[in-house]
């Protein structure tokens, strides 16, 4: 055996996915990228993603989960969890006692939420006070176009949806930063302190109402909001309004190989889960898609992955077949679909290149996340990793191995640990991202496409 034969027999060879992309795959990939971009433009919050998925599920014949319902192979069932998270399933030919194949992603992203008492005026400028949500580099959120999304529950009991800053004719909003000319002191601060949390105040206006008295600019802003949305200041106390980057998902790079948008983490995996399930043929094992909320702050709360809402949904499915939920979980598998960090040659010192995901090498499989000695990780077993390896290889899906950064450099977590806590075999996997948690994140079309194919293969395993 010569050395080339020996090498190809014994050693791993990874190649850029474009080297083996067929013309037909490229066409499918471009079509998928367009549909994904449209989803991103429609959904910037967990509420919007949940509403979008609900509409799509209904249009594709899914029926709401109802306690006591009969559950038969081929049935398509969904649960909208209070407008904030979404679960849907296609029932398999095997009974649920044989387990389900689950893909779990999250649809919340880092952003700035309005405080409960947000509106104020200072130096005749009106502002909203915010509290950031999730991990952000606060300085990245100044001087960029921002929009407001959310809902307000009004005094009269009605709820109004608010979106400002996305339509071309809308105004945008901005958080200011200090001019460089006067930044001698600021430039000496660490990046964590350059912009403080209490400086993330969103500029709303500068024109006073005509007349005498205090807060004339604030009053004018409230007048405008009242005219458009019928709200009064007190209504902010029963509202969920959030400030996100304004603008659409765009192709990035002269070759258009990347997509740039706010919130690829983790709607890029969410969409990869949604699309194949909507049209999935009846699988062997029940296929379940989870769109979770609150991942960015620890998967807490009634709409986070630690919530019993998942047991409620799966319980309805199991009851419908006379199956014990614990038996279903014992035999289930979960792909915890969340993004990884793509290798960035501008910051090579932060990663172990041999164990880092790279753009255009396909979906990243992550044996463990966590930090400082795998703390907080759901460390997948050899057998669980083999299961994913086999399913993806058999389906011709390109995949790579990922760990999140150098040992002791930092780390991260996903919903994986909470699925594994339920006695469900779980493996992390997802799309590699550049500039994760920045107002604009980048992903490659190729990796998005492979992740969708991977979710489909897991559902059908
Ligand atoms: Mn994530
Ligand atoms: Mn994240």
GROMACS .gro file of C-alpha atoms and ligand atoms in nm:
model
  463
    1UNK     CA    1   0.000   0.000   0.000
    2UNK     CA    2   0.149   0.333  -0.100
    3UNK     CA    3   0.142   0.633   0.128
    4UNK     CA    4  -0.157   0.798  -0.045
    5UNK     CA    5  -0.366   0.485  -0.007
    6UNK     CA    6  -0.257   0.451   0.355
    7UNK     CA    7  -0.347   0.814   0.422
    8UNK     CA    8  -0.692   0.794   0.267
    9UNK     CA    9  -0.757   0.465   0.447
   10UNK     CA   10  -0.656   0.584   0.793
   11UNK     CA   11  -0.687   0.961   0.820
   12UNK     CA   12  -0.986   1.197   0.816
   13UNK     CA   13  -1.003   1.426   0.518
   14UNK     CA   14  -1.237   1.724   0.543
   15UNK     CA   15  -1.313   1.929   0.234
   16UNK     CA   16  -1.498   2.254   0.176
   17UNK     CA   17  -1.856   2.163   0.090
   18UNK     CA   18  -1.850   2.357  -0.237
   19UNK     CA   19  -1.595   2.104  -0.375
   20UNK     CA   20  -1.865   1.840  -0.395
   21UNK     CA   21  -2.179   2.050  -0.439
   22UNK     CA   22  -2.379   1.935  -0.742
   23UNK     CA   23  -2.566   2.176  -0.967
   24UNK     CA   24  -2.896   2.042  -0.836
   25UNK     CA   25  -2.787   2.082  -0.474
   26UNK     CA   26  -2.677   2.437  -0.546
   27UNK     CA   27  -3.017   2.520  -0.687
   28UNK     CA   28  -3.190   2.367  -0.385
   29UNK     CA   29  -2.952   2.551  -0.153
   30UNK     CA   30  -3.024   2.889  -0.314
   31UNK     CA   31  -3.399   2.827  -0.297
   32UNK     CA   32  -3.369   2.728   0.068
   33UNK     CA   33  -3.162   3.041   0.144
   34UNK     CA   34  -3.435   3.262  -0.007
   35UNK     CA   35  -3.709   3.097   0.198
   36UNK     CA   36  -3.498   3.122   0.512
   37UNK     CA   37  -3.429   3.493   0.449
   38UNK     CA   38  -3.804   3.558   0.414
   39UNK     CA   39  -3.862   3.380   0.748
   40UNK     CA   40  -3.594   3.597   0.910
   41UNK     CA   41  -3.756   3.915   0.776
   42UNK     CA   42  -4.090   3.807   0.921
   43UNK     CA   43  -3.961   3.684   1.257
   44UNK     CA   44  -3.729   3.880   1.486
   45UNK     CA   45  -3.875   3.772   1.821
   46UNK     CA   46  -3.995   3.445   1.972
   47UNK     CA   47  -4.353   3.574   1.948
   48UNK     CA   48  -4.320   3.643   1.577
   49UNK     CA   49  -4.154   3.305   1.514
   50UNK     CA   50  -4.427   3.128   1.712
   51UNK     CA   51  -4.703   3.309   1.522
   52UNK     CA   52  -4.534   3.233   1.187
   53UNK     CA   53  -4.487   2.863   1.269
   54UNK     CA   54  -4.847   2.833   1.392
   55UNK     CA   55  -4.979   2.979   1.068
   56UNK     CA   56  -4.759   2.747   0.860
   57UNK     CA   57  -4.853   2.441   1.066
   58UNK     CA   58  -5.225   2.510   1.026
   59UNK     CA   59  -5.179   2.566   0.652
   60UNK     CA   60  -5.004   2.227   0.631
   61UNK     CA   61  -5.288   2.043   0.807
   62UNK     CA   62  -5.157   2.029   1.166
   63UNK     CA   63  -5.425   2.022   1.436
   64UNK     CA   64  -5.401   2.166   1.788
   65UNK     CA   65  -5.309   1.929   2.072
   66UNK     CA   66  -5.616   1.863   2.289
   67UNK     CA   67  -5.608   1.655   2.609
   68UNK     CA   68  -5.784   1.323   2.552
   69UNK     CA   69  -5.743   1.329   2.174
   70UNK     CA   70  -5.676   1.007   1.981
   71UNK     CA   71  -5.327   0.995   1.831
   72UNK     CA   72  -5.269   0.780   1.520
   73UNK     CA   73  -4.979   0.732   1.277
   74UNK     CA   74  -4.963   1.018   1.028
   75UNK     CA   75  -5.145   1.263   1.258
   76UNK     CA   76  -4.999   1.614   1.259
   77UNK     CA   77  -5.033   1.794   1.592
   78UNK     CA   78  -4.912   2.128   1.734
   79UNK     CA   79  -4.907   2.326   2.057
   80UNK     CA   80  -4.874   2.704   2.065
   81UNK     CA   81  -4.743   2.766   2.418
   82UNK     CA   82  -4.898   3.102   2.508
   83UNK     CA   83  -4.769   3.268   2.193
   84UNK     CA   84  -4.404   3.239   2.305
   85UNK     CA   85  -4.287   2.890   2.215
   86UNK     CA   86  -4.408   2.624   1.973
   87UNK     CA   87  -4.408   2.246   1.949
   88UNK     CA   88  -4.531   2.032   1.662
   89UNK     CA   89  -4.513   1.669   1.566
   90UNK     CA   90  -4.585   1.415   1.294
   91UNK     CA   91  -4.691   1.087   1.454
   92UNK     CA   92  -4.487   0.783   1.345
   93UNK     CA   93  -4.592   0.431   1.251
   94UNK     CA   94  -4.420   0.293   1.565
   95UNK     CA   95  -4.600   0.362   1.895
   96UNK     CA   96  -4.465   0.646   2.111
   97UNK     CA   97  -4.337   0.385   2.359
   98UNK     CA   98  -4.061   0.332   2.098
   99UNK     CA   99  -3.956   0.696   2.142
  100UNK     CA  100  -3.960   1.013   1.933
  101UNK     CA  101  -3.698   1.185   1.721
  102UNK     CA  102  -3.684   1.543   1.844
  103UNK     CA  103  -3.515   1.853   1.704
  104UNK     CA  104  -3.497   2.142   1.954
  105UNK     CA  105  -3.395   2.498   1.867
  106UNK     CA  106  -3.464   2.835   2.028
  107UNK     CA  107  -3.630   3.137   1.871
  108UNK     CA  108  -3.529   3.410   2.118
  109UNK     CA  109  -3.218   3.619   2.045
  110UNK     CA  110  -3.012   3.879   2.236
  111UNK     CA  111  -3.167   4.226   2.225
  112UNK     CA  112  -3.274   4.521   2.442
  113UNK     CA  113  -3.611   4.490   2.621
  114UNK     CA  114  -3.796   4.803   2.731
  115UNK     CA  115  -3.809   4.850   3.107
  116UNK     CA  116  -4.161   4.845   3.260
  117UNK     CA  117  -4.146   5.222   3.303
  118UNK     CA  118  -3.947   5.308   2.991
  119UNK     CA  119  -4.045   5.655   2.868
  120UNK     CA  120  -3.858   5.963   2.992
  121UNK     CA  121  -3.721   6.297   2.880
  122UNK     CA  122  -3.375   6.439   2.950
  123UNK     CA  123  -3.229   6.759   2.801
  124UNK     CA  124  -3.541   6.785   2.585
  125UNK     CA  125  -3.475   6.449   2.420
  126UNK     CA  126  -3.722   6.161   2.475
  127UNK     CA  127  -3.587   5.810   2.540
  128UNK     CA  128  -3.688   5.454   2.618
  129UNK     CA  129  -3.492   5.289   2.898
  130UNK     CA  130  -3.394   4.929   2.823
  131UNK     CA  131  -3.254   4.624   2.997
  132UNK     CA  132  -3.052   4.408   2.763
  133UNK     CA  133  -3.159   4.044   2.720
  134UNK     CA  134  -2.894   3.774   2.674
  135UNK     CA  135  -2.521   3.817   2.627
  136UNK     CA  136  -2.427   4.122   2.422
  137UNK     CA  137  -2.122   4.341   2.368
  138UNK     CA  138  -2.311   4.658   2.460
  139UNK     CA  139  -2.090   4.887   2.251
  140UNK     CA  140  -2.201   4.702   1.935
  141UNK     CA  141  -2.560   4.824   1.984
  142UNK     CA  142  -2.489   5.199   1.957
  143UNK     CA  143  -2.514   5.395   1.632
  144UNK     CA  144  -2.691   5.115   1.444
  145UNK     CA  145  -3.048   5.128   1.304
  146UNK     CA  146  -3.293   4.982   1.554
  147UNK     CA  147  -3.659   4.881   1.546
  148UNK     CA  148  -3.924   4.811   1.812
  149UNK     CA  149  -4.124   4.486   1.808
  150UNK     CA  150  -4.373   4.356   2.057
  151UNK     CA  151  -4.718   4.367   2.207
  152UNK     CA  152  -4.904   4.593   2.450
  153UNK     CA  153  -5.198   4.475   2.658
  154UNK     CA  154  -5.411   4.791   2.683
  155UNK     CA  155  -5.621   4.912   2.972
  156UNK     CA  156  -5.942   4.803   2.797
  157UNK     CA  157  -5.822   4.440   2.776
  158UNK     CA  158  -5.729   4.443   2.407
  159UNK     CA  159  -5.379   4.363   2.283
  160UNK     CA  160  -5.205   4.560   2.010
  161UNK     CA  161  -4.900   4.451   1.810
  162UNK     CA  162  -4.627   4.711   1.766
  163UNK     CA  163  -4.367   4.717   1.487
  164UNK     CA  164  -4.172   5.035   1.421
  165UNK     CA  165  -3.859   5.064   1.208
  166UNK     CA  166  -3.893   4.782   0.955
  167UNK     CA  167  -4.100   4.943   0.678
  168UNK     CA  168  -3.895   5.161   0.441
  169UNK     CA  169  -4.118   5.457   0.530
  170UNK     CA  170  -4.085   5.400   0.907
  171UNK     CA  171  -3.846   5.598   1.125
  172UNK     CA  172  -3.568   5.396   1.290
  173UNK     CA  173  -3.434   5.436   1.643
  174UNK     CA  174  -3.076   5.471   1.768
  175UNK     CA  175  -2.870   5.450   2.088
  176UNK     CA  176  -2.604   5.721   2.088
  177UNK     CA  177  -2.230   5.684   2.150
  178UNK     CA  178  -1.983   5.956   2.246
  179UNK     CA  179  -1.798   6.149   1.976
  180UNK     CA  180  -1.433   6.043   1.944
  181UNK     CA  181  -1.325   6.404   2.003
  182UNK     CA  182  -1.432   6.387   2.370
  183UNK     CA  183  -1.358   6.020   2.433
  184UNK     CA  184  -1.022   6.050   2.608
  185UNK     CA  185  -1.159   5.894   2.928
  186UNK     CA  186  -1.398   5.651   2.757
  187UNK     CA  187  -1.123   5.505   2.537
  188UNK     CA  188  -0.928   5.405   2.850
  189UNK     CA  189  -1.216   5.186   2.971
  190UNK     CA  190  -1.239   4.812   2.906
  191UNK     CA  191  -1.475   4.703   2.629
  192UNK     CA  192  -1.720   4.577   2.893
  193UNK     CA  193  -1.746   4.930   3.037
  194UNK     CA  194  -1.726   5.150   2.727
  195UNK     CA  195  -2.107   5.154   2.718
  196UNK     CA  196  -2.283   5.083   3.047
  197UNK     CA  197  -2.615   4.900   3.072
  198UNK     CA  198  -2.790   5.218   3.186
  199UNK     CA  199  -2.660   5.399   2.876
  200UNK     CA  200  -2.856   5.173   2.639
  201UNK     CA  201  -3.127   5.439   2.611
  202UNK     CA  202  -3.308   5.457   2.279
  203UNK     CA  203  -3.367   5.802   2.124
  204UNK     CA  204  -3.736   5.859   2.042
  205UNK     CA  205  -3.768   6.227   1.958
  206UNK     CA  206  -3.677   6.589   2.014
  207UNK     CA  207  -3.988   6.790   1.920
  208UNK     CA  208  -4.193   6.936   2.208
  209UNK     CA  209  -4.567   6.988   2.199
  210UNK     CA  210  -4.648   7.359   2.190
  211UNK     CA  211  -4.715   7.495   2.535
  212UNK     CA  212  -4.580   7.532   2.886
  213UNK     CA  213  -4.466   7.280   3.148
  214UNK     CA  214  -4.233   6.985   3.191
  215UNK     CA  215  -4.166   6.690   2.960
  216UNK     CA  216  -4.312   6.841   2.643
  217UNK     CA  217  -4.101   6.612   2.417
  218UNK     CA  218  -4.203   6.302   2.612
  219UNK     CA  219  -4.566   6.413   2.589
  220UNK     CA  220  -4.534   6.450   2.213
  221UNK     CA  221  -4.391   6.098   2.177
  222UNK     CA  222  -4.673   5.958   2.392
  223UNK     CA  223  -4.924   6.148   2.176
  224UNK     CA  224  -4.778   5.984   1.861
  225UNK     CA  225  -4.788   5.637   2.017
  226UNK     CA  226  -5.145   5.698   2.133
  227UNK     CA  227  -5.254   5.806   1.785
  228UNK     CA  228  -5.103   5.499   1.618
  229UNK     CA  229  -5.155   5.227   1.882
  230UNK     CA  230  -5.417   5.363   2.121
  231UNK     CA  231  -5.187   5.321   2.421
  232UNK     CA  232  -5.126   5.537   2.727
  233UNK     CA  233  -4.814   5.549   2.947
  234UNK     CA  234  -4.962   5.311   3.203
  235UNK     CA  235  -4.999   5.044   2.933
  236UNK     CA  236  -4.616   4.998   2.921
  237UNK     CA  237  -4.655   4.810   3.249
  238UNK     CA  238  -4.846   4.534   3.070
  239UNK     CA  239  -4.632   4.524   2.757
  240UNK     CA  240  -4.351   4.324   2.601
  241UNK     CA  241  -4.167   4.564   2.376
  242UNK     CA  242  -3.817   4.489   2.256
  243UNK     CA  243  -3.555   4.679   2.058
  244UNK     CA  244  -3.384   4.481   1.783
  245UNK     CA  245  -3.165   4.573   1.484
  246UNK     CA  246  -3.373   4.713   1.198
  247UNK     CA  247  -3.342   4.576   0.847
  248UNK     CA  248  -3.364   4.264   0.641
  249UNK     CA  249  -3.160   3.949   0.593
  250UNK     CA  250  -2.908   4.021   0.316
  251UNK     CA  251  -2.665   3.825   0.101
  252UNK     CA  252  -2.309   3.899   0.213
  253UNK     CA  253  -1.986   3.877   0.012
  254UNK     CA  254  -1.918   3.940  -0.355
  255UNK     CA  255  -1.994   3.572  -0.419
  256UNK     CA  256  -2.317   3.597  -0.212
  257UNK     CA  257  -2.219   3.281  -0.023
  258UNK     CA  258  -2.312   3.422   0.319
  259UNK     CA  259  -2.632   3.554   0.476
  260UNK     CA  260  -2.617   3.849   0.716
  261UNK     CA  261  -2.900   3.909   0.963
  262UNK     CA  262  -2.993   3.979   1.321
  263UNK     CA  263  -3.070   3.664   1.519
  264UNK     CA  264  -2.939   3.370   1.314
  265UNK     CA  265  -2.876   3.239   1.669
  266UNK     CA  266  -3.091   3.040   1.675
  267UNK     CA  267  -3.358   3.100   1.413
  268UNK     CA  268  -3.121   2.950   1.156
  269UNK     CA  269  -3.161   2.611   1.328
  270UNK     CA  270  -3.528   2.676   1.404
  271UNK     CA  271  -3.605   2.722   1.035
  272UNK     CA  272  -3.396   2.415   0.947
  273UNK     CA  273  -3.625   2.217   1.182
  274UNK     CA  274  -3.954   2.373   1.072
  275UNK     CA  275  -3.932   2.338   0.696
  276UNK     CA  276  -3.876   1.961   0.669
  277UNK     CA  277  -4.136   1.880   0.937
  278UNK     CA  278  -4.413   2.073   0.760
  279UNK     CA  279  -4.407   1.830   0.466
  280UNK     CA  280  -4.258   1.521   0.631
  281UNK     CA  281  -4.398   1.186   0.512
  282UNK     CA  282  -4.521   0.968   0.801
  283UNK     CA  283  -4.198   0.869   0.979
  284UNK     CA  284  -4.115   0.544   1.158
  285UNK     CA  285  -4.076   0.722   1.492
  286UNK     CA  286  -4.279   1.028   1.584
  287UNK     CA  287  -4.092   1.341   1.472
  288UNK     CA  288  -4.109   1.642   1.706
  289UNK     CA  289  -3.991   1.998   1.649
  290UNK     CA  290  -3.940   2.235   1.943
  291UNK     CA  291  -3.908   2.613   1.909
  292UNK     CA  292  -3.811   2.725   2.261
  293UNK     CA  293  -3.795   3.067   2.422
  294UNK     CA  294  -3.557   3.205   2.691
  295UNK     CA  295  -3.251   3.003   2.587
  296UNK     CA  296  -3.043   3.319   2.593
  297UNK     CA  297  -3.112   3.368   2.966
  298UNK     CA  298  -3.092   3.006   3.082
  299UNK     CA  299  -3.402   2.835   2.932
  300UNK     CA  300  -3.601   2.953   3.235
  301UNK     CA  301  -3.967   3.046   3.269
  302UNK     CA  302  -4.287   2.899   3.135
  303UNK     CA  303  -4.176   2.922   2.770
  304UNK     CA  304  -3.813   2.807   2.828
  305UNK     CA  305  -3.693   2.451   2.774
  306UNK     CA  306  -3.692   2.381   3.148
  307UNK     CA  307  -4.069   2.434   3.151
  308UNK     CA  308  -4.314   2.146   3.187
  309UNK     CA  309  -4.489   2.272   2.873
  310UNK     CA  310  -4.285   2.009   2.685
  311UNK     CA  311  -4.418   1.732   2.913
  312UNK     CA  312  -4.768   1.871   2.865
  313UNK     CA  313  -4.743   1.840   2.486
  314UNK     CA  314  -4.569   1.502   2.480
  315UNK     CA  315  -4.809   1.381   2.751
  316UNK     CA  316  -5.107   1.454   2.527
  317UNK     CA  317  -4.944   1.255   2.245
  318UNK     CA  318  -4.856   0.961   2.474
  319UNK     CA  319  -5.200   0.959   2.643
  320UNK     CA  320  -5.353   0.940   2.296
  321UNK     CA  321  -5.179   0.603   2.251
  322UNK     CA  322  -5.204   0.480   2.610
  323UNK     CA  323  -4.826   0.508   2.645
  324UNK     CA  324  -4.634   0.619   2.955
  325UNK     CA  325  -4.444   0.944   2.899
  326UNK     CA  326  -4.138   0.807   3.081
  327UNK     CA  327  -4.122   0.511   2.840
  328UNK     CA  328  -4.137   0.748   2.545
  329UNK     CA  329  -3.851   0.964   2.682
  330UNK     CA  330  -3.638   0.657   2.763
  331UNK     CA  331  -3.636   0.564   2.392
  332UNK     CA  332  -3.626   0.913   2.239
  333UNK     CA  333  -3.343   1.102   2.073
  334UNK     CA  334  -3.296   1.478   2.064
  335UNK     CA  335  -3.084   1.687   1.831
  336UNK     CA  336  -3.031   2.009   2.028
  337UNK     CA  337  -2.999   2.235   1.726
  338UNK     CA  338  -2.810   2.552   1.815
  339UNK     CA  339  -2.538   2.753   1.646
  340UNK     CA  340  -2.164   2.716   1.700
  341UNK     CA  341  -1.882   2.966   1.646
  342UNK     CA  342  -1.735   2.954   1.296
  343UNK     CA  343  -1.355   2.987   1.294
  344UNK     CA  344  -1.261   3.352   1.246
  345UNK     CA  345  -0.904   3.405   1.120
  346UNK     CA  346  -0.914   3.755   1.273
  347UNK     CA  347  -0.920   3.592   1.617
  348UNK     CA  348  -0.734   3.260   1.577
  349UNK     CA  349  -0.596   3.273   1.931
  350UNK     CA  350  -0.943   3.213   2.080
  351UNK     CA  351  -0.998   2.871   1.920
  352UNK     CA  352  -0.847   2.527   1.886
  353UNK     CA  353  -0.853   2.518   1.510
  354UNK     CA  354  -0.841   2.138   1.494
  355UNK     CA  355  -1.165   2.121   1.693
  356UNK     CA  356  -1.351   2.425   1.568
  357UNK     CA  357  -1.624   2.452   1.311
  358UNK     CA  358  -1.552   2.628   0.985
  359UNK     CA  359  -1.777   2.800   0.732
  360UNK     CA  360  -1.892   2.578   0.443
  361UNK     CA  361  -1.799   2.247   0.605
  362UNK     CA  362  -2.158   2.157   0.691
  363UNK     CA  363  -2.355   2.121   1.014
  364UNK     CA  364  -2.135   2.123   1.327
  365UNK     CA  365  -2.181   1.836   1.570
  366UNK     CA  366  -2.083   1.934   1.922
  367UNK     CA  367  -2.006   1.651   2.166
  368UNK     CA  368  -2.007   1.892   2.456
  369UNK     CA  369  -2.042   2.263   2.522
  370UNK     CA  370  -1.979   2.417   2.865
  371UNK     CA  371  -1.672   2.596   2.995
  372UNK     CA  372  -1.377   2.545   3.229
  373UNK     CA  373  -1.366   2.165   3.247
  374UNK     CA  374  -1.691   2.110   3.050
  375UNK     CA  375  -1.889   2.280   3.329
  376UNK     CA  376  -2.260   2.289   3.244
  377UNK     CA  377  -2.221   2.065   2.940
  378UNK     CA  378  -2.443   1.782   2.825
  379UNK     CA  379  -2.154   1.556   2.726
  380UNK     CA  380  -2.288   1.323   2.457
  381UNK     CA  381  -2.179   0.960   2.478
  382UNK     CA  382  -1.978   0.774   2.214
  383UNK     CA  383  -2.293   0.581   2.127
  384UNK     CA  384  -2.500   0.899   2.085
  385UNK     CA  385  -2.231   1.053   1.865
  386UNK     CA  386  -2.220   0.733   1.657
  387UNK     CA  387  -2.598   0.748   1.610
  388UNK     CA  388  -2.575   1.099   1.464
  389UNK     CA  389  -2.267   1.011   1.256
  390UNK     CA  390  -2.446   0.712   1.105
  391UNK     CA  391  -2.775   0.891   1.035
  392UNK     CA  392  -2.604   1.188   0.868
  393UNK     CA  393  -2.356   0.976   0.669
  394UNK     CA  394  -2.635   0.748   0.545
  395UNK     CA  395  -2.835   1.055   0.433
  396UNK     CA  396  -2.532   1.212   0.259
  397UNK     CA  397  -2.533   1.517   0.490
  398UNK     CA  398  -2.199   1.698   0.528
  399UNK     CA  399  -2.105   1.751   0.892
  400UNK     CA  400  -1.808   1.857   1.098
  401UNK     CA  401  -1.700   1.850   1.462
  402UNK     CA  402  -1.720   2.163   1.676
  403UNK     CA  403  -1.613   2.272   2.021
  404UNK     CA  404  -1.677   2.625   2.140
  405UNK     CA  405  -1.338   2.794   2.163
  406UNK     CA  406  -1.013   2.713   2.335
  407UNK     CA  407  -1.017   2.537   2.671
  408UNK     CA  408  -1.050   2.802   2.945
  409UNK     CA  409  -1.125   3.081   2.695
  410UNK     CA  410  -1.499   3.089   2.760
  411UNK     CA  411  -1.784   2.870   2.648
  412UNK     CA  412  -2.156   2.843   2.615
  413UNK     CA  413  -2.457   2.624   2.666
  414UNK     CA  414  -2.778   2.523   2.492
  415UNK     CA  415  -3.101   2.344   2.572
  416UNK     CA  416  -2.918   2.008   2.545
  417UNK     CA  417  -2.867   1.965   2.920
  418UNK     CA  418  -3.239   2.018   2.989
  419UNK     CA  419  -3.339   1.757   2.731
  420UNK     CA  420  -3.082   1.510   2.868
  421UNK     CA  421  -3.215   1.573   3.222
  422UNK     CA  422  -3.545   1.430   3.099
  423UNK     CA  423  -3.374   1.098   3.024
  424UNK     CA  424  -3.356   1.171   2.650
  425UNK     CA  425  -3.032   1.092   2.461
  426UNK     CA  426  -2.921   1.431   2.329
  427UNK     CA  427  -2.652   1.564   2.094
  428UNK     CA  428  -2.577   1.930   2.017
  429UNK     CA  429  -2.547   2.036   1.655
  430UNK     CA  430  -2.600   2.348   1.447
  431UNK     CA  431  -2.491   2.607   1.199
  432UNK     CA  432  -2.149   2.778   1.241
  433UNK     CA  433  -2.188   3.156   1.286
  434UNK     CA  434  -1.952   3.454   1.259
  435UNK     CA  435  -2.008   3.752   1.495
  436UNK     CA  436  -2.250   3.556   1.716
  437UNK     CA  437  -2.475   3.782   1.930
  438UNK     CA  438  -2.378   4.093   1.733
  439UNK     CA  439  -2.650   4.307   1.569
  440UNK     CA  440  -2.549   4.138   1.243
  441UNK     CA  441  -2.449   3.774   1.242
  442UNK     CA  442  -2.317   3.579   0.942
  443UNK     CA  443  -2.384   3.222   0.830
  444UNK     CA  444  -2.305   3.035   0.510
  445UNK     CA  445  -2.586   2.924   0.281
  446UNK     CA  446  -2.418   2.587   0.248
  447UNK     CA  447  -2.418   2.520   0.622
  448UNK     CA  448  -2.782   2.634   0.651
  449UNK     CA  449  -2.883   2.392   0.377
  450UNK     CA  450  -2.690   2.100   0.531
  451UNK     CA  451  -2.848   2.170   0.870
  452UNK     CA  452  -3.197   2.148   0.718
  453UNK     CA  453  -3.102   1.815   0.554
  454UNK     CA  454  -2.963   1.696   0.888
  455UNK     CA  455  -3.289   1.776   1.072
  456UNK     CA  456  -3.485   1.593   0.805
  457UNK     CA  457  -3.259   1.288   0.838
  458UNK     CA  458  -3.299   1.288   1.218
  459UNK     CA  459  -3.680   1.305   1.188
  460UNK     CA  460  -3.678   1.008   0.951
  461UNK     CA  461  -3.423   0.799   1.148
  462LIG    MN1  462  -2.823   2.971   2.064
  463LIG    MN1  463  -2.703   3.263   2.186
   0.00000   0.00000   0.00000
